[in-house]
PDB file of C-alpha atoms in Angstrom:
ATOM      1  CA  MET X  19      61.915 183.985  78.849  1.00 51.00           C
ATOM      2  CA  PRO X  20      64.468 185.874  77.068  1.00 59.00           C
ATOM      3  CA  ASP X  21      67.304 184.299  79.131  1.00 78.00           C
ATOM      4  CA  LEU X  22      66.431 180.947  77.907  1.00 77.00           C
ATOM      5  CA  LYS X  23      66.018 181.931  74.344  1.00 78.00           C
ATOM      6  CA  THR X  24      69.432 183.844  74.280  1.00 83.00           C
ATOM      7  CA  ALA X  25      71.041 180.842  75.838  1.00 79.00           C
ATOM      8  CA  LEU X  26      69.601 178.463  73.299  1.00 76.00           C
ATOM      9  CA  GLN X  27      70.474 181.121  70.366  1.00 79.00           C
ATOM     10  CA  SER X  28      74.135 181.251  71.607  1.00 79.00           C
ATOM     11  CA  ALA X  29      74.417 177.413  71.755  1.00 76.00           C
ATOM     12  CA  LEU X  30      73.040 177.064  68.153  1.00 75.00           C
ATOM     13  CA  ASN X  31      75.527 179.757  67.096  1.00 78.00           C
ATOM     14  CA  GLU X  32      78.413 177.834  68.540  1.00 77.00           C
ATOM     15  CA  TRP X  33      77.197 174.573  66.754  1.00 73.00           C
ATOM     16  CA  ASN X  34      77.029 176.345  63.501  1.00 73.00           C
ATOM     17  CA  GLN X  35      80.483 177.652  63.619  1.00 72.00           C
ATOM     18  CA  PRO X  36      83.123 175.753  61.741  1.00 65.00           C
ATOM     19  CA  GLU X  37      85.147 173.412  64.066  1.00 60.00           C
ATOM     20  CA  THR X  38      88.554 174.280  64.966  1.00 58.00           C
ATOM     21  CA  ALA X  39      91.222 171.595  65.057  1.00 53.00           C
ATOM     22  CA  THR X  40      91.735 170.096  68.471  1.00 56.00           C
ATOM     23  CA  VAL X  41      95.072 170.025  70.254  1.00 54.00           C
ATOM     24  CA  GLN X  42      95.446 166.374  69.463  1.00 56.00           C
ATOM     25  CA  GLN X  43      94.716 166.760  65.721  1.00 58.00           C
ATOM     26  CA  GLN X  44      97.244 169.645  65.518  1.00 57.00           C
ATOM     27  CA  ALA X  45      99.849 167.454  67.209  1.00 57.00           C
ATOM     28  CA  HIS X  46      99.029 164.705  64.848  1.00 54.00           C
ATOM     29  CA  ASP X  47      99.421 167.017  61.817  1.00 55.00           C
ATOM     30  CA  GLN X  48     102.706 168.369  63.069  1.00 57.00           C
ATOM     31  CA  ARG X  49     104.189 164.915  63.685  1.00 55.00           C
ATOM     32  CA  PRO X  50     107.050 163.994  61.437  1.00 56.00           C
ATOM     33  CA  GLU X  51     106.650 160.788  59.121  1.00 57.00           C
ATOM     34  CA  GLY X  52     108.036 157.743  60.583  1.00 55.00           C
ATOM     35  CA  THR X  53     107.712 158.467  64.339  1.00 56.00           C
ATOM     36  CA  ARG X  54     106.118 155.914  66.756  1.00 57.00           C
ATOM     37  CA  LEU X  55     102.492 156.320  67.617  1.00 54.00           C
ATOM     38  CA  PHE X  56     103.137 154.785  71.079  1.00 54.00           C
ATOM     39  CA  THR X  57     105.886 154.210  73.506  1.00 59.00           C
ATOM     40  CA  ARG X  58     107.008 150.744  74.266  1.00 58.00           C
ATOM     41  CA  THR X  59     106.233 149.844  77.964  1.00 56.00           C
ATOM     42  CA  THR X  60     107.551 146.245  77.972  1.00 61.00           C
ATOM     43  CA  ASP X  61     109.205 144.050  75.422  1.00 83.00           C
ATOM     44  CA  VAL X  62     109.248 140.510  76.806  1.00 88.00           C
ATOM     45  CA  THR X  63     110.616 139.124  73.687  1.00 87.00           C
ATOM     46  CA  ARG X  64     113.669 141.332  73.446  1.00 88.00           C
ATOM     47  CA  GLU X  65     114.250 140.808  77.251  1.00 90.00           C
ATOM     48  CA  THR X  66     113.858 136.941  76.892  1.00 91.00           C
ATOM     49  CA  PHE X  67     116.429 137.024  73.948  1.00 90.00           C
ATOM     50  CA  ASN X  68     118.923 139.306  75.976  1.00 90.00           C
ATOM     51  CA  TYR X  69     118.635 137.035  79.114  1.00 92.00           C
ATOM     52  CA  VAL X  70     119.294 133.974  76.972  1.00 92.00           C
ATOM     53  CA  ARG X  71     122.150 135.778  75.308  1.00 91.00           C
ATOM     54  CA  ASP X  72     123.732 136.895  78.517  1.00 92.00           C
ATOM     55  CA  ASN X  73     123.094 133.610  80.362  1.00 91.00           C
ATOM     56  CA  PRO X  74     123.703 130.787  77.905  1.00 89.00           C
ATOM     57  CA  ARG X  75     122.917 127.091  78.882  1.00 90.00           C
ATOM     58  CA  CYS X  76     119.947 128.187  81.144  1.00 91.00           C
ATOM     59  CA  LYS X  77     116.770 126.016  81.320  1.00 92.00           C
ATOM     60  CA  ASN X  78     113.193 127.147  80.702  1.00 91.00           C
ATOM     61  CA  ARG X  79     112.336 127.324  84.543  1.00 93.00           C
ATOM     62  CA  GLU X  80     115.425 129.478  85.423  1.00 93.00           C
ATOM     63  CA  ILE X  81     114.652 131.960  82.581  1.00 93.00           C
ATOM     64  CA  ARG X  82     111.044 132.004  83.522  1.00 93.00           C
ATOM     65  CA  ASP X  83     111.908 132.698  87.089  1.00 93.00           C
ATOM     66  CA  ALA X  84     114.506 135.455  86.306  1.00 93.00           C
ATOM     67  CA  LEU X  85     112.265 137.253  83.932  1.00 92.00           C
ATOM     68  CA  GLY X  86     109.201 136.801  86.269  1.00 91.00           C
ATOM     69  CA  ALA X  87     111.235 138.623  88.878  1.00 92.00           C
ATOM     70  CA  GLN X  88     111.414 141.385  86.515  1.00 89.00           C
ATOM     71  CA  GLY X  89     107.699 141.568  86.054  1.00 89.00           C
ATOM     72  CA  HIS X  90     107.069 139.442  82.924  1.00 89.00           C
ATOM     73  CA  LYS X  91     104.509 136.577  82.843  1.00 90.00           C
ATOM     74  CA  GLY X  92     106.202 133.112  83.036  1.00 90.00           C
ATOM     75  CA  SER X  93     103.960 131.758  80.494  1.00 90.00           C
ATOM     76  CA  SER X  94     104.692 134.446  77.945  1.00 90.00           C
ATOM     77  CA  VAL X  95     108.338 133.668  78.466  1.00 91.00           C
ATOM     78  CA  SER X  96     107.889 129.933  77.980  1.00 91.00           C
ATOM     79  CA  SER X  97     105.880 130.649  74.744  1.00 89.00           C
ATOM     80  CA  ILE X  98     108.542 133.117  73.461  1.00 89.00           C
ATOM     81  CA  LEU X  99     111.381 130.529  74.201  1.00 90.00           C
ATOM     82  CA  SER X 100     109.516 127.850  72.142  1.00 87.00           C
ATOM     83  CA  GLN X 101     108.771 130.348  69.251  1.00 85.00           C
ATOM     84  CA  MET X 102     112.444 131.495  69.197  1.00 87.00           C
ATOM     85  CA  SER X 103     113.573 127.835  69.166  1.00 87.00           C
ATOM     86  CA  ARG X 104     111.268 126.968  66.390  1.00 84.00           C
ATOM     87  CA  THR X 105     112.328 129.846  64.203  1.00 83.00           C
ATOM     88  CA  GLY X 106     116.070 129.343  64.927  1.00 83.00           C
ATOM     89  CA  ILE X 107     116.690 132.455  66.770  1.00 86.00           C
ATOM     90  CA  ILE X 108     117.953 130.550  69.805  1.00 90.00           C
ATOM     91  CA  ASN X 109     118.959 126.878  70.045  1.00 88.00           C
ATOM     92  CA  ARG X 110     117.514 124.278  72.444  1.00 89.00           C
ATOM     93  CA  ASP X 111     119.732 121.321  73.494  1.00 88.00           C
ATOM     94  CA  LYS X 112     118.304 117.834  74.202  1.00 87.00           C
ATOM     95  CA  ASP X 113     118.644 118.560  77.932  1.00 89.00           C
ATOM     96  CA  GLY X 114     116.567 121.679  77.642  1.00 88.00           C
ATOM     97  CA  THR X 115     119.259 124.463  77.795  1.00 91.00           C
ATOM     98  CA  TYR X 116     119.164 127.429  75.595  1.00 91.00           C
ATOM     99  CA  TRP X 117     121.676 129.674  73.830  1.00 88.00           C
ATOM    100  CA  THR X 118     121.591 132.362  71.095  1.00 88.00           C
ATOM    101  CA  ASN X 119     122.681 132.129  67.527  1.00 82.00           C
ATOM    102  CA  ALA X 120     123.028 135.890  67.137  1.00 82.00           C
ATOM    103  CA  ARG X 121     124.509 138.887  69.239  1.00 84.00           C
ATOM    104  CA  GLU X 122     121.578 141.243  68.703  1.00 84.00           C
ATOM    105  CA  TYR X 123     117.689 140.484  68.620  1.00 82.00           C
ATOM    106  CA  SER X 124     115.803 140.935  65.390  1.00 78.00           C
ATOM    107  CA  PRO X 125     112.189 140.350  65.142  1.00 77.00           C
ATOM    108  CA  VAL X 126     110.746 137.362  63.268  1.00 69.00           C
ATOM    109  CA  LYS X 127     108.838 137.819  60.153  1.00 72.00           C
ATOM    110  CA  LEU X 128     105.242 136.308  60.349  1.00 72.00           C
ATOM    111  CA  SER X 129     105.927 134.265  57.168  1.00 74.00           C
ATOM    112  CA  LYS X 130     108.928 132.675  58.778  1.00 71.00           C
ATOM    113  CA  LEU X 131     107.017 131.871  62.006  1.00 69.00           C
ATOM    114  CA  ARG X 132     104.156 130.147  59.988  1.00 74.00           C
ATOM    115  CA  GLN X 133     106.708 127.993  58.186  1.00 74.00           C
ATOM    116  CA  ALA X 134     108.463 127.184  61.453  1.00 70.00           C
ATOM    117  CA  ARG X 135     105.103 125.847  62.863  1.00 69.00           C
ATOM    118  CA  ASN X 136     104.818 123.127  60.309  1.00 67.00           C
ATOM    119  CA  THR X 137     108.419 121.802  60.560  1.00 62.00           C
ATOM    120  CA  PRO X 138     109.781 119.555  63.376  1.00 58.00           C
ATOM    121  CA  THR X 139     111.412 121.149  66.497  1.00 54.00           C
ATOM    122  CA  PRO X 140     115.150 120.551  67.223  1.00 52.00           C
ATOM    123  CA  THR X 141     114.019 117.816  69.578  1.00 53.00           C
ATOM    124  CA  GLY X 142     112.457 115.920  66.676  1.00 55.00           C
ATOM    125  CA  ARG X 143     108.727 116.651  67.815  1.00 57.00           C
ATOM    126  CA  ASN X 144     106.273 117.991  65.298  1.00 55.00           C
ATOM    127  CA  PRO X 145     103.107 118.966  67.105  1.00 56.00           C
ATOM    128  CA  LYS X 146     101.122 119.405  63.985  1.00 56.00           C
ATOM    129  CA  ALA X 147     102.301 116.384  62.122  1.00 56.00           C
ATOM    130  CA  ALA X 148      99.780 113.750  61.097  1.00 56.00           C
ATOM    131  CA  LYS X 149      99.561 110.807  63.403  1.00 58.00           C
ATOM    132  CA  PRO X 150     100.946 107.443  61.842  1.00 59.00           C
ATOM    133  CA  LYS X 151      98.333 105.358  60.595  1.00 61.00           C
ATOM    134  CA  ILE X 152      97.948 101.867  62.283  1.00 61.00           C
ATOM    135  CA  VAL X 153      98.257  98.971  59.824  1.00 60.00           C
ATOM    136  CA  LEU X 154      97.133  95.450  60.858  1.00 58.00           C
ATOM    137  CA  THR X 155      98.409  92.491  59.251  1.00 59.00           C
ATOM    138  CA  ARG X 156      95.920  89.818  57.926  1.00 57.00           C
ATOM    139  CA  LYS X 157      96.684  87.447  60.940  1.00 54.00           C
ATOM    140  CA  GLU X 158      96.186  90.256  63.561  1.00 51.00           C
ATOM    141  CA  ALA X 159      92.876  91.401  61.786  1.00 50.00           C
ATOM    142  CA  THR X 160      91.337  87.844  61.986  1.00 51.00           C
ATOM    143  CA  ILE X 161      92.385  87.097  65.464  1.00 52.00           C
ATOM    144  CA  THR X 162      90.438  90.008  67.125  1.00 57.00           C
ATOM    145  CA  PRO X 163      87.510  91.397  65.117  1.00 60.00           C
ATOM    146  CA  PRO X 164      85.863  94.549  66.302  1.00 63.00           C
ATOM    147  CA  PRO X 165      82.535  93.916  68.142  1.00 70.00           C
ATOM    148  CA  ALA X 166      79.499  94.578  66.248  1.00 73.00           C
ATOM    149  CA  PRO X 167      77.550  97.722  67.322  1.00 75.00           C
ATOM    150  CA  VAL X 168      74.278  96.924  69.055  1.00 76.00           C
ATOM    151  CA  ALA X 169      71.213  98.651  67.876  1.00 75.00           C
ATOM    152  CA  PRO X 170      68.993 100.112  70.550  1.00 74.00           C
ATOM    153  CA  ALA X 171      65.578  98.605  71.045  1.00 74.00           C
ATOM    154  CA  PRO X 172      62.777 100.355  69.366  1.00 74.00           C
ATOM    155  CA  ARG X 173      60.572 102.285  71.928  1.00 73.00           C
ATOM    156  CA  VAL X 174      56.934 101.468  72.028  1.00 76.00           C
ATOM    157  CA  VAL X 175      54.509 104.401  71.980  1.00 75.00           C
ATOM    158  CA  ASN X 176      51.176 103.789  73.577  1.00 79.00           C
ATOM    159  CA  SER X 177      49.316 107.177  72.718  1.00 82.00           C
ATOM    160  CA  ILE X 178      49.534 109.922  70.241  1.00 82.00           C
ATOM    161  CA  ASP X 179      50.333 112.371  73.116  1.00 83.00           C
ATOM    162  CA  GLU X 180      53.554 110.379  73.890  1.00 83.00           C
ATOM    163  CA  LEU X 181      54.431 110.448  70.174  1.00 81.00           C
ATOM    164  CA  ILE X 182      53.925 114.064  69.878  1.00 82.00           C
ATOM    165  CA  ALA X 183      56.046 114.749  73.059  1.00 83.00           C
ATOM    166  CA  THR X 184      59.066 112.927  71.531  1.00 83.00           C
ATOM    167  CA  LEU X 185      59.039 114.726  68.176  1.00 84.00           C
ATOM    168  CA  THR X 186      61.301 117.722  67.489  1.00 88.00           C
ATOM    169  CA  ILE X 187      60.099 120.818  65.697  1.00 89.00           C
ATOM    170  CA  ALA X 188      61.431 119.736  62.406  1.00 89.00           C
ATOM    171  CA  GLN X 189      59.860 116.126  62.616  1.00 89.00           C
ATOM    172  CA  ALA X 190      56.432 117.622  63.714  1.00 88.00           C
ATOM    173  CA  LYS X 191      56.403 119.948  60.752  1.00 90.00           C
ATOM    174  CA  GLU X 192      57.165 116.907  58.428  1.00 91.00           C
ATOM    175  CA  LEU X 193      54.468 114.981  60.008  1.00 88.00           C
ATOM    176  CA  PHE X 194      52.000 117.911  59.625  1.00 89.00           C
ATOM    177  CA  ASP X 195      52.850 118.110  55.928  1.00 92.00           C
ATOM    178  CA  LYS X 196      52.512 114.429  55.241  1.00 91.00           C
ATOM    179  CA  LEU X 197      49.141 114.364  57.064  1.00 89.00           C
ATOM    180  CA  ARG X 198      47.905 117.364  55.256  1.00 89.00           C
ATOM    181  CA  LYS X 199      48.815 115.621  51.919  1.00 91.00           C
ATOM    182  CA  MET X 200      47.154 112.472  53.119  1.00 88.00           C
ATOM    183  CA  PHE X 201      43.925 114.143  53.955  1.00 88.00           C
ATOM    184  CA  ALA X 202      43.634 116.697  51.284  1.00 79.00           C
TER     185      ALA X 202
END
């Protein structure tokens, strides 16, 4: 069995040797600072902005269809349109048409986006606003009182087995503890 022994010995010797840097690690070490770690494949946000800039006064459906033909998801385009409208990058008219405020796209900071979520949209709707409280006058409150809740009738248990079958585990444990104290 010298062949198996020599094969195992050479494998152990390879494992004990210091590891050399892989090609990927060498490329990472040689990469200058500030370079991108990935290449951009699609930028639906930038494309949406550019389309609205190049085609002002288009409605949501027109923009979704045009960018959908380029391979972007319609739901993503709609979401980005509303996000840009909330943050003020683009404007939305009351009839639903969009136009841009700037010539070039610049990304929105997260803090500005969070702040925009809590302010009313240009159409006056604030989705996260508290709902108004309903206040009844004294006259309205006395005319239609709310109906009283009806309590369910107590269930009659005929045997111990029926009682045990209706108990939860926590209730059974509590019953056991009380019975133990009672008979101790």
